Short mmCIF file of C-alpha atoms in Angstrom, two decimals:
data_model
loop_
_atom_site.label_atom_id
_atom_site.label_comp_id
_atom_site.label_asym_id
_atom_site.label_seq_id
_atom_site.Cartn_x
_atom_site.Cartn_y
_atom_site.Cartn_z
CA MET A 1 0.20 7.90 25.92
CA ILE A 2 2.90 8.17 23.26
CA GLN A 3 4.19 11.37 21.72
CA ILE A 4 6.00 11.82 18.42
CA LYS A 5 7.60 15.22 17.98
CA ASN A 6 9.01 16.76 14.80
CA VAL A 7 10.28 13.55 13.26
CA THR A 8 12.17 13.70 9.96
CA ILE A 9 13.41 10.48 8.30
CA THR A 10 15.76 10.47 5.30
CA HIS A 11 16.64 7.52 3.10
CA LYS A 12 20.43 6.97 3.25
CA LYS A 13 20.89 5.73 -0.35
CA ASP A 14 19.30 8.52 -2.32
CA LEU A 15 18.89 11.13 0.51
CA ARG A 16 15.18 11.31 -0.23
CA VAL A 17 13.15 12.73 2.66
CA LEU A 18 10.56 10.08 3.54
CA LEU A 19 8.97 12.00 6.38
CA GLU A 20 9.37 15.61 7.41
CA GLY A 21 8.38 17.27 10.70
CA VAL A 22 5.86 14.57 11.72
CA SER A 23 4.18 15.15 15.10
CA PHE A 24 1.22 13.48 16.77
CA THR A 25 0.07 12.17 20.13
CA LEU A 26 -1.70 8.88 20.80
CA GLY A 27 -3.97 8.47 23.81
CA ASP A 28 -5.11 5.20 25.39
CA GLN A 29 -8.29 5.01 23.38
CA ASP A 30 -6.77 6.10 20.07
CA ARG A 31 -6.87 3.52 17.26
CA ALA A 32 -4.74 5.31 14.66
CA VAL A 33 -4.09 3.96 11.18
CA LEU A 34 -1.14 5.01 9.00
CA ILE A 35 -2.21 5.18 5.38
CA GLY A 36 -0.44 6.26 2.19
CA GLU A 37 0.98 4.93 -1.02
CA GLU A 38 3.68 2.29 -1.15
CA GLY A 39 7.18 3.34 -0.21
CA ASN A 40 6.10 6.50 1.66
CA GLY A 41 7.82 5.55 4.92
CA LYS A 42 4.93 4.08 6.93
CA SER A 43 6.75 0.90 7.97
CA THR A 44 9.97 2.86 8.62
CA LEU A 45 8.15 5.20 10.98
CA LEU A 46 6.46 2.35 12.84
CA ALA A 47 9.77 0.46 13.26
CA TRP A 48 11.51 3.68 14.44
CA ILE A 49 8.83 4.27 17.06
CA HIS A 50 9.43 0.77 18.47
CA ASP A 51 13.22 0.85 18.29
CA PRO A 52 15.27 3.54 16.40
CA HIS A 53 18.05 1.01 15.86
CA LEU A 54 15.81 -1.03 13.53
CA ILE A 55 16.17 1.53 10.68
CA GLU A 56 19.82 2.56 11.12
CA ASP A 57 21.01 0.50 8.19
CA TYR A 58 18.98 2.39 5.65
CA ALA A 59 17.57 5.61 7.09
CA ILE A 60 18.55 8.61 9.27
CA ALA A 61 15.98 9.78 11.77
CA GLU A 62 15.73 13.05 13.74
CA GLY A 63 13.06 13.90 16.30
CA GLU A 64 11.66 12.67 19.57
CA ARG A 65 9.65 9.62 20.64
CA ILE A 66 8.27 10.00 24.15
CA LEU A 67 6.78 6.82 25.60
CA ASN A 68 5.98 8.31 29.02
CA GLY A 69 7.12 5.17 30.82
CA GLY A 70 5.11 2.85 28.54
CA THR A 71 6.31 -0.08 26.37
CA THR A 72 5.65 -0.95 22.77
CA GLY A 73 4.68 -4.24 21.22
CA TYR A 74 5.73 -4.39 17.54
CA LEU A 75 4.40 -6.72 14.84
CA PRO A 76 6.65 -6.37 11.78
CA GLN A 77 5.57 -7.11 8.26
CA GLU A 78 8.04 -9.98 7.97
CA LEU A 79 9.87 -11.99 10.62
CA PRO A 80 13.66 -12.37 10.31
CA ASP A 81 14.82 -15.73 8.90
CA THR A 82 16.50 -16.54 12.24
CA VAL A 83 13.14 -16.32 13.98
CA LYS A 84 11.33 -18.33 11.28
CA SER A 85 13.67 -21.26 12.05
CA LEU A 86 12.30 -21.48 15.62
CA THR A 87 9.55 -23.87 16.56
CA ALA A 88 6.32 -22.37 17.94
CA TYR A 89 7.32 -23.41 21.43
CA GLU A 90 10.85 -21.97 21.10
CA TYR A 91 9.36 -18.68 19.88
CA PHE A 92 6.89 -18.43 22.77
CA SER A 93 9.25 -19.63 25.49
CA ALA A 94 11.80 -16.93 24.59
CA SER A 95 9.33 -14.48 26.19
CA PRO A 96 9.29 -14.36 30.00
CA ALA A 97 5.66 -13.31 29.82
CA PHE A 98 4.74 -16.66 28.26
CA LEU A 99 6.63 -18.61 30.96
CA ASP A 100 4.90 -16.57 33.68
CA ALA A 101 1.43 -16.85 32.20
CA SER A 102 -1.12 -19.16 33.84
CA ALA A 103 -2.79 -22.00 31.97
CA GLY A 104 -6.02 -20.01 31.97
CA GLU A 105 -4.36 -16.96 30.39
CA LEU A 106 -2.78 -19.09 27.69
CA SER A 107 -6.06 -20.82 26.99
CA ASP A 108 -7.97 -17.55 26.80
CA MET A 109 -5.36 -16.03 24.49
CA ALA A 110 -5.43 -19.04 22.14
CA ARG A 111 -9.22 -19.04 22.05
CA SER A 112 -9.41 -15.26 21.33
CA LEU A 113 -7.12 -15.67 18.37
CA GLY A 114 -8.77 -18.79 17.00
CA PHE A 115 -6.25 -21.59 17.66
CA GLU A 116 -5.90 -24.54 20.01
CA GLU A 117 -3.83 -24.18 23.20
CA SER A 118 -1.66 -27.08 22.03
CA PHE A 119 -0.43 -24.77 19.30
CA TYR A 120 1.96 -23.16 21.80
CA TYR A 121 3.82 -26.41 22.15
CA GLU A 122 4.03 -27.56 18.52
CA ASP A 123 7.40 -28.49 17.07
CA ARG A 124 6.62 -27.05 13.64
CA THR A 125 8.88 -24.12 12.80
CA LEU A 126 7.38 -20.75 12.12
CA ARG A 127 8.58 -21.15 8.54
CA MET A 128 6.22 -24.12 8.11
CA LEU A 129 3.19 -22.12 9.22
CA SER A 130 0.91 -20.25 6.83
CA GLY A 131 1.22 -16.50 6.71
CA GLY A 132 -1.99 -16.08 8.71
CA GLU A 133 -0.87 -18.58 11.35
CA ARG A 134 2.42 -16.71 11.79
CA ILE A 135 0.61 -13.43 12.37
CA ARG A 136 -1.66 -14.96 15.02
CA VAL A 137 1.37 -16.50 16.76
CA GLU A 138 3.11 -13.11 16.81
CA LEU A 139 -0.02 -11.39 18.07
CA ALA A 140 -0.42 -13.93 20.90
CA ARG A 141 3.16 -13.36 22.04
CA LEU A 142 2.78 -9.61 21.88
CA LEU A 143 -0.46 -9.54 23.85
CA LEU A 144 0.95 -11.86 26.54
CA GLU A 145 3.71 -9.29 27.10
CA LYS A 146 1.05 -6.66 27.86
CA PRO A 147 2.61 -3.59 26.16
CA SER A 148 0.96 -0.17 26.56
CA VAL A 149 1.18 0.59 22.85
CA LEU A 150 0.53 -1.84 19.99
CA LEU A 151 2.40 -1.14 16.73
CA LEU A 152 1.04 -3.39 13.99
CA ASP A 153 2.48 -3.43 10.46
CA GLU A 154 -0.07 -4.96 8.11
CA PRO A 155 -1.61 -7.29 10.74
CA SER A 156 -4.46 -8.33 8.41
CA ASN A 157 -2.14 -9.77 5.76
CA ASP A 158 -2.87 -13.44 5.12
CA LEU A 159 -5.54 -13.75 7.84
CA ASP A 160 -8.59 -15.80 7.02
CA LEU A 161 -12.02 -14.26 7.40
CA ALA A 162 -12.60 -15.62 10.93
CA SER A 163 -9.17 -14.40 12.07
CA LEU A 164 -9.91 -10.94 10.68
CA ASP A 165 -12.83 -10.77 13.09
CA CYS A 166 -10.47 -11.75 15.93
CA LEU A 167 -8.00 -9.05 14.89
CA GLU A 168 -10.70 -6.40 14.85
CA ASP A 169 -11.68 -7.46 18.37
CA VAL A 170 -8.07 -7.21 19.50
CA ILE A 171 -7.63 -3.66 18.08
CA ARG A 172 -10.94 -2.40 19.48
CA SER A 173 -10.58 -3.94 22.93
CA PHE A 174 -6.84 -3.26 23.56
CA PRO A 175 -6.59 -1.13 26.78
CA GLY A 176 -3.76 1.11 25.50
CA SER A 177 -2.97 2.90 22.23
CA VAL A 178 -2.92 1.19 18.86
CA LEU A 179 -1.04 2.46 15.80
CA PHE A 180 -1.40 0.19 12.77
CA ILE A 181 -0.68 0.15 9.05
CA SER A 182 -3.36 -1.52 6.92
CA HIS A 183 -4.51 -1.69 3.37
CA ASP A 184 -7.73 -3.45 4.38
CA GLU A 185 -10.43 -0.84 3.90
CA VAL A 186 -13.01 -2.77 5.90
CA LEU A 187 -10.63 -3.16 8.83
CA ILE A 188 -9.84 0.55 8.72
CA ARG A 189 -13.48 1.49 8.64
CA ASP A 190 -14.33 -0.88 11.45
CA CYS A 191 -11.46 0.04 13.82
CA ALA A 192 -9.70 3.35 13.20
CA ASN A 193 -10.79 6.54 14.96
CA MET A 194 -7.69 8.51 13.89
CA ILE A 195 -6.15 8.78 10.47
CA ILE A 196 -2.45 9.64 9.82
CA HIS A 197 -2.10 10.08 6.02
CA ILE A 198 1.44 10.16 4.68
CA GLU A 199 1.79 11.57 1.16
CA GLN A 200 4.70 12.27 -1.15
CA ILE A 201 3.79 15.32 -3.27
CA ARG A 202 5.57 17.48 -5.89
CA LYS A 203 6.60 14.39 -7.82
CA LYS A 204 7.68 12.65 -4.59
CA THR A 205 10.11 15.41 -3.61
CA LYS A 206 8.21 16.58 -0.54
CA SER A 207 6.51 14.72 2.34
CA ARG A 208 3.18 15.82 3.72
CA VAL A 209 1.40 14.29 6.75
CA SER A 210 -2.25 14.88 7.69
CA VAL A 211 -3.36 13.91 11.21
CA VAL A 212 -7.14 13.81 11.68
CA HIS A 213 -9.16 12.50 14.67
CA ALA A 214 -11.96 10.92 12.67
CA ASP A 215 -13.10 7.67 11.20
CA TYR A 216 -11.98 6.74 7.72
CA ASP A 217 -15.16 7.64 5.82
CA THR A 218 -15.38 11.03 7.59
CA TYR A 219 -11.72 11.67 6.72
CA LEU A 220 -12.29 10.80 3.05
CA GLN A 221 -15.36 13.05 2.95
CA GLN A 222 -13.55 15.98 4.64
CA ARG A 223 -10.52 15.50 2.38
CA GLY A 224 -12.71 15.37 -0.75
CA LEU A 225 -14.57 18.56 0.27
CA ALA A 226 -11.33 20.35 1.11
CA ILE A 227 -9.80 19.38 -2.24
CA GLU A 228 -12.93 20.50 -4.12
CA LYS A 229 -13.07 23.80 -2.22
CA GLN A 230 -9.39 24.50 -2.89
CA THR A 231 -9.81 23.57 -6.54
CA GLN A 232 -12.72 25.99 -6.97
CA GLU A 233 -10.87 28.79 -5.15
CA ALA A 234 -7.74 28.20 -7.28
CA LYS A 235 -9.81 28.32 -10.47
CA ALA A 236 -11.52 31.54 -9.33
CA ASP A 237 -8.11 33.09 -8.47
CA GLN A 238 -6.74 32.03 -11.89
CA ARG A 239 -9.73 33.59 -13.69
CA ALA A 240 -9.36 36.84 -11.78
CA LYS A 241 -5.59 36.84 -12.46
CA LYS A 242 -6.17 36.31 -16.18
CA GLU A 243 -8.66 39.23 -16.36
CA ARG A 244 -6.37 41.49 -14.27
CA ASP A 245 -3.32 40.59 -16.31
CA GLU A 246 -5.20 41.38 -19.52
CA ARG A 247 -6.23 44.80 -18.22
CA TYR A 248 -2.62 45.43 -17.06
CA ARG A 249 -1.25 44.33 -20.44
CA ARG A 250 -3.50 46.80 -22.28
CA ILE A 251 -2.51 49.69 -19.98
CA ARG A 252 1.20 48.94 -20.30
CA GLU A 253 0.99 48.62 -24.08
CA LYS A 254 -0.96 51.90 -24.29
CA VAL A 255 1.68 53.76 -22.30
CA ALA A 256 4.49 52.11 -24.29
CA ARG A 257 2.89 53.16 -27.58
CA ALA A 258 2.52 56.70 -26.32
CA GLN A 259 6.19 56.75 -25.35
CA ASN A 260 7.22 55.53 -28.78
CA THR A 261 5.20 58.17 -30.57
CA ILE A 262 5.85 61.19 -28.36
CA SER A 263 7.83 63.89 -30.05
CA ARG A 264 11.34 64.48 -28.83
CA GLN A 265 10.42 68.17 -28.95
CA ASP A 266 7.89 67.58 -26.16
CA PRO A 267 10.04 66.84 -23.06
CA TYR A 268 7.20 67.76 -20.64
CA HIS A 269 4.86 64.99 -21.86
CA ALA A 270 7.78 62.57 -22.29
CA ALA A 271 8.64 63.02 -18.58
CA LEU A 272 5.00 62.45 -17.65
CA LEU A 273 4.86 59.23 -19.70
CA LYS A 274 8.10 58.01 -18.17
CA LYS A 275 6.70 58.57 -14.71
CA LYS A 276 3.53 56.83 -15.69
CA MET A 277 5.43 53.79 -17.02
CA HIS A 278 7.35 53.66 -13.73
CA THR A 279 3.96 53.55 -11.92
CA VAL A 280 2.71 50.82 -14.28
CA LYS A 281 5.85 48.71 -13.66
CA SER A 282 5.45 49.15 -9.88
CA LEU A 283 1.90 47.97 -10.22
CA GLY A 284 3.12 44.87 -12.08
CA GLU A 285 5.60 44.14 -9.26
CA ARG A 286 2.78 44.45 -6.74
CA PHE A 287 0.64 42.04 -8.78
CA ALA A 288 3.55 39.56 -8.85
CA LYS A 289 3.78 39.63 -5.04
CA GLN A 290 -0.02 39.21 -4.77
CA ASP A 291 0.26 36.13 -7.02
CA GLU A 292 2.47 34.43 -4.41
CA ASP A 293 -0.56 34.31 -2.11
CA MET A 294 -2.91 32.92 -4.73
CA THR A 295 -4.74 29.73 -3.92
CA GLN A 296 -2.86 26.93 -5.64
CA MET A 297 -4.44 23.84 -7.20
CA PRO A 298 -4.40 20.96 -4.69
CA ASP A 299 -1.23 18.90 -4.74
CA THR A 300 -2.31 15.41 -3.80
CA GLU A 301 -0.76 11.97 -4.14
CA ASP A 302 -3.25 10.24 -6.37
CA ALA A 303 -3.76 6.49 -6.51
CA ILE A 304 -2.03 4.66 -9.32
CA TYR A 305 -3.77 4.31 -12.66
CA PHE A 306 -2.91 1.22 -14.57
CA SER A 307 -4.63 -1.09 -17.04
CA LEU A 308 -3.82 -4.79 -17.01
CA ASN A 309 -3.39 -6.09 -20.57
CA GLY A 310 -4.29 -9.67 -21.43
CA ARG A 311 -5.78 -11.80 -24.13
CA ALA A 312 -9.53 -12.06 -24.28
CA MET A 313 -10.93 -15.52 -23.76
CA PRO A 314 -14.17 -17.00 -25.20
CA ALA A 315 -16.77 -17.66 -22.49
CA SER A 316 -17.10 -21.32 -23.49
CA LYS A 317 -13.41 -22.12 -23.45
CA ILE A 318 -12.27 -24.53 -20.76
CA VAL A 319 -9.16 -22.85 -19.34
CA PHE A 320 -8.20 -25.89 -17.28
CA SER A 321 -9.68 -28.83 -15.39
CA ILE A 322 -7.80 -30.20 -12.36
CA ASP A 323 -8.52 -33.27 -10.30
CA LEU A 324 -6.49 -34.03 -7.13
CA THR A 325 -7.24 -37.07 -5.06
CA GLU A 326 -5.10 -35.74 -2.22
CA LEU A 327 -3.42 -32.37 -1.50
CA HIS A 328 -0.36 -32.75 0.70
CA ALA A 329 1.35 -30.03 2.67
CA GLY A 330 4.10 -28.48 0.58
CA ASN A 331 2.98 -30.78 -2.31
CA ASP A 332 5.16 -33.43 -0.63
CA PRO A 333 3.59 -36.89 -0.99
CA LYS A 334 5.12 -37.83 2.42
CA ALA A 335 3.61 -34.81 4.17
CA PRO A 336 0.21 -34.73 5.90
CA VAL A 337 -2.91 -34.59 3.74
CA LEU A 338 -4.61 -31.19 3.77
CA ALA A 339 -7.60 -31.92 1.53
CA ARG A 340 -9.08 -34.68 -0.62
CA ASN A 341 -11.15 -35.02 -3.78
CA ILE A 342 -10.41 -31.60 -5.23
CA HIS A 343 -12.03 -30.85 -8.58
CA LEU A 344 -11.66 -27.43 -10.17
CA GLU A 345 -12.67 -26.40 -13.68
CA MET A 346 -12.45 -22.84 -15.01
CA ARG A 347 -14.12 -21.52 -18.13
CA GLY A 348 -13.59 -18.34 -20.13
CA PRO A 349 -12.77 -15.02 -18.47
CA GLU A 350 -13.98 -16.25 -15.10
CA LYS A 351 -12.73 -14.74 -11.84
CA THR A 352 -12.63 -17.49 -9.18
CA VAL A 353 -11.51 -16.78 -5.62
CA LEU A 354 -10.39 -19.38 -3.10
CA ILE A 355 -11.02 -18.81 0.60
CA GLY A 356 -10.51 -21.05 3.64
CA ALA A 357 -8.93 -21.22 7.08
CA ASN A 358 -5.27 -20.34 7.51
CA GLY A 359 -3.13 -23.38 6.86
CA CYS A 360 -5.83 -25.34 4.94
CA GLY A 361 -3.65 -25.46 1.80
CA LYS A 362 -4.86 -22.70 -0.47
CA SER A 363 -1.35 -21.53 -1.44
CA THR A 364 -0.29 -25.18 -1.80
CA LEU A 365 -3.18 -25.80 -4.14
CA LEU A 366 -2.38 -22.71 -6.21
CA ARG A 367 1.24 -23.85 -6.58
CA ALA A 368 0.08 -27.32 -7.58
CA ILE A 369 -2.17 -25.85 -10.28
CA ARG A 370 0.68 -23.70 -11.53
CA LYS A 371 2.94 -26.73 -11.79
CA GLU A 372 0.23 -28.69 -13.58
CA LEU A 373 -0.09 -25.94 -16.20
CA GLU A 374 3.65 -25.46 -16.84
CA GLY A 375 3.69 -27.63 -19.92
CA ARG A 376 0.76 -25.97 -21.64
CA THR A 377 1.83 -24.25 -24.87
CA ASP A 378 -1.71 -22.95 -25.57
CA LEU A 379 -1.95 -20.99 -22.31
CA SER A 380 0.07 -18.06 -21.05
CA VAL A 381 0.05 -18.15 -17.27
CA GLN A 382 1.40 -15.56 -14.83
CA TYR A 383 1.79 -16.26 -11.12
CA MET A 384 2.00 -13.88 -8.17
CA PRO A 385 3.03 -15.71 -4.96
CA GLN A 386 2.18 -14.70 -1.43
CA ASN A 387 5.89 -14.38 -0.66
CA TYR A 388 7.35 -12.21 -3.39
CA GLU A 389 10.87 -13.41 -2.56
CA ASP A 390 9.91 -16.82 -3.95
CA LEU A 391 10.18 -15.42 -7.52
CA LEU A 392 11.79 -11.99 -7.40
CA PRO A 393 15.57 -11.75 -7.59
CA MET A 394 16.31 -9.54 -4.59
CA ASP A 395 19.67 -8.29 -5.91
CA LYS A 396 18.32 -6.99 -9.21
CA THR A 397 16.67 -3.64 -9.91
CA PRO A 398 13.10 -3.49 -11.18
CA VAL A 399 14.36 -2.32 -14.59
CA ASP A 400 16.90 -5.16 -14.90
CA TYR A 401 14.32 -7.74 -13.89
CA LEU A 402 11.64 -6.55 -16.31
CA CYS A 403 13.89 -5.98 -19.35
CA LYS A 404 14.23 -8.99 -21.62
CA ASP A 405 16.87 -7.82 -24.14
CA GLY A 406 18.38 -4.96 -22.13
CA SER A 407 18.21 -2.54 -25.08
CA ARG A 408 18.11 1.19 -24.43
CA GLU A 409 14.68 1.41 -26.04
CA GLU A 410 13.31 -1.35 -23.81
CA GLN A 411 14.81 0.20 -20.66
CA SER A 412 13.21 3.54 -21.54
CA ARG A 413 9.82 1.84 -22.05
CA ILE A 414 10.03 -0.03 -18.72
CA ARG A 415 11.03 3.18 -16.91
CA THR A 416 7.98 4.93 -18.42
CA PHE A 417 5.70 2.16 -17.15
CA LEU A 418 7.32 2.18 -13.70
CA GLY A 419 6.87 5.97 -13.59
CA ALA A 420 3.13 5.48 -14.24
CA LEU A 421 3.16 3.21 -11.18
CA LYS A 422 4.58 6.04 -9.02
CA TYR A 423 8.22 4.86 -8.94
CA THR A 424 10.79 7.63 -8.64
CA ALA A 425 13.88 7.45 -10.90
CA ASP A 426 15.97 6.54 -7.86
CA GLU A 427 13.60 3.69 -6.84
CA MET A 428 13.85 2.18 -10.32
CA ASP A 429 17.57 1.70 -9.66
CA HIS A 430 17.21 0.31 -6.13
CA GLU A 431 17.68 -3.37 -5.55
CA ILE A 432 14.33 -5.09 -5.21
CA ARG A 433 15.16 -6.10 -1.64
CA GLU A 434 15.08 -2.37 -0.70
CA LEU A 435 11.56 -1.84 -1.98
CA SER A 436 8.30 -1.95 -0.05
CA GLY A 437 5.87 -4.80 -0.38
CA GLY A 438 3.55 -2.64 -2.52
CA GLN A 439 6.34 -1.68 -4.84
CA LYS A 440 7.29 -5.36 -5.26
CA ALA A 441 3.66 -6.17 -6.00
CA LYS A 442 3.65 -3.52 -8.76
CA ILE A 443 6.55 -5.34 -10.40
CA PHE A 444 4.37 -8.42 -10.74
CA LEU A 445 1.45 -6.37 -12.09
CA LEU A 446 3.70 -4.85 -14.76
CA LYS A 447 5.22 -8.18 -15.68
CA MET A 448 1.71 -9.63 -16.07
CA SER A 449 0.61 -6.71 -18.23
CA LEU A 450 3.66 -6.98 -20.50
CA SER A 451 3.18 -10.78 -20.96
CA ASP A 452 -0.32 -10.72 -22.50
CA ALA A 453 -1.35 -13.53 -20.17
CA ASP A 454 -4.50 -15.67 -20.53
CA LEU A 455 -4.62 -16.74 -16.89
CA LEU A 456 -3.47 -15.07 -13.70
CA LEU A 457 -2.78 -17.11 -10.56
CA LEU A 458 -2.73 -14.62 -7.70
CA ASP A 459 -2.04 -15.29 -4.03
CA GLU A 460 -3.45 -12.38 -1.97
CA PRO A 461 -2.96 -9.80 -4.77
CA THR A 462 -4.29 -6.75 -2.92
CA ARG A 463 -2.49 -7.32 0.38
CA ASN A 464 0.18 -4.62 -0.11
CA PHE A 465 -1.74 -1.87 -1.86
CA SER A 466 -2.83 1.27 -0.04
CA PRO A 467 -6.53 1.75 0.73
CA LEU A 468 -6.51 4.61 -1.83
CA SER A 469 -5.09 2.32 -4.53
CA GLY A 470 -7.21 -0.70 -3.52
CA PRO A 471 -10.29 0.35 -5.52
CA VAL A 472 -8.10 0.85 -8.59
CA ILE A 473 -6.51 -2.57 -8.27
CA ARG A 474 -9.85 -4.27 -7.81
CA GLN A 475 -11.34 -2.52 -10.85
CA MET A 476 -8.23 -3.39 -12.89
CA LEU A 477 -8.43 -7.07 -12.04
CA SER A 478 -12.16 -7.15 -12.59
CA ALA A 479 -11.66 -5.70 -16.07
CA PHE A 480 -8.85 -8.12 -16.98
CA PRO A 481 -10.02 -9.89 -20.24
CA GLY A 482 -8.55 -13.28 -19.31
CA ALA A 483 -9.21 -15.68 -16.43
CA ILE A 484 -8.15 -15.21 -12.81
CA LEU A 485 -7.76 -17.75 -10.03
CA ALA A 486 -6.98 -15.88 -6.83
CA ILE A 487 -6.66 -16.49 -3.10
CA SER A 488 -8.04 -13.56 -1.14
CA HIS A 489 -9.54 -12.66 2.23
CA ASP A 490 -9.97 -9.07 1.13
CA ARG A 491 -13.68 -8.68 1.76
CA LEU A 492 -14.11 -5.95 -0.92
CA PHE A 493 -12.17 -8.07 -3.43
CA LEU A 494 -14.66 -10.91 -2.82
CA THR A 495 -17.66 -8.69 -3.47
CA GLU A 496 -16.29 -6.59 -6.33
CA VAL A 497 -14.09 -8.99 -8.32
CA ALA A 498 -15.14 -12.60 -7.70
CA ASP A 499 -17.57 -14.29 -10.13
CA ARG A 500 -17.31 -17.45 -8.03
CA ILE A 501 -16.09 -18.14 -4.46
CA LEU A 502 -14.86 -21.57 -3.44
CA MET A 503 -13.86 -22.56 0.09
CA LEU A 504 -11.11 -25.16 0.46
CA THR A 505 -12.04 -27.75 3.12
CA GLU A 506 -10.66 -31.17 4.04
CA ASP A 507 -13.26 -32.68 1.72
CA GLY A 508 -12.55 -30.52 -1.29
CA LEU A 509 -13.83 -27.26 -2.76
CA VAL A 510 -17.24 -25.98 -1.60
CA PRO A 511 -19.11 -23.20 -3.48
CA ILE A 512 -19.93 -20.19 -1.29
CA GLU A 513 -22.60 -17.56 -2.03
CA GLY A 514 -21.68 -13.92 -1.52
CA ASP A 515 -24.10 -13.42 1.32
CA GLU A 516 -22.49 -16.31 3.24
CA ILE A 517 -19.10 -14.60 3.47
CA SER A 518 -19.90 -12.89 6.75
CA THR A 519 -20.46 -16.27 8.45
CA PHE A 520 -16.82 -17.37 8.05
#
């Protein structure tokens, strides 16, 4: 069991309260998911629960974490660069639990997470592994250490479809408590039995946390009904207030007119009217106090609303046609061959999605296609990498990065767009390195929209958006008038956005039908 009591976390730079008075208890069979929009403090809370020192550089925390003699195993969103430079064996052997494990335990762990036992002893650095491979390596080390509480920050990011099934098994079968952050709606529905919803309301000036012991669909239904009930009660109170205020206005005006017309020679009635006006004013003060208890309209943190601009493309137009005899790791001709005989042609406003096992070369292929298209003057291409740091200047602010000429008018326009994407004024002036993954992803979306692109190359585009924003992002990409080539293992993205699904194998690209997805 783990207890969190009255935790308040404040951002050091702008003194914004990320979380206020958060309390909850996790039992051994609780599978709790932290949900909420980007930048609401979910990752900060998870890191603090594991080790308060992890957030000291950027946040101040007050409150209690009571582990009751237990231990936590923490999977961060991103490994430090110093760790990425380790080989797989160096990473595992730094854990006493790995050195003490039997051959049978290591074999079982490797098999449960979908990789060969020899993987433990490889001399490839973690930096050379795909994002999904790194997550499975981290999970294996955590599970070998046998913590009593698993803290997982976006564990489904970059996992292939088969590995997602393994992850779900890990979460469901873990003997202790699990607290995880995820934007994968299918994973949340399949695994979570407790919802911790972090919201920033009143224009992101106040934090609100809802803790509900229920599955995700039940929570959404209960939340929707509660919002609808409060909305109807607020409307009824407003109607009653309007009618009451109108009656009060007529009474006050009637008494005021009588006071204005009463003869000065009639002091008796003037005194009566003065007393009556005093009573009317007292009634108004009582009404004002009653109004403080009126049902207010629900204050919720809504998902972002954003349309993705682009140039419409004729259905018959060939966007590009690529032929690769061999695809090498890292696009290095001296590196191992990942796949052969790749042919890919895209036409019109087609939405094509690439799937395949972790490490098969999907991101490498997307980068190769991007490089191939660099010289095209007839095609405007925008690229969103899996690792945002590959393209984003970490020391710039979002406004500086997105402004082309730096004029006051342009800065004002960019700030308006960022505001529509739920950025606060302070966040617009933060260095990009200080932003959450979802906030960085929004920078790419805005850049794409401002560019009037014909073609979007997207590597896991939905991986950092909240489950409440996920449907909006999928609809937005589905409605994009140009072409999209994306890598995704988001199961809802595959069913709602993809016109065509291709699996990358050693022998090239293989078409996959929608009903075959569940077999991978």
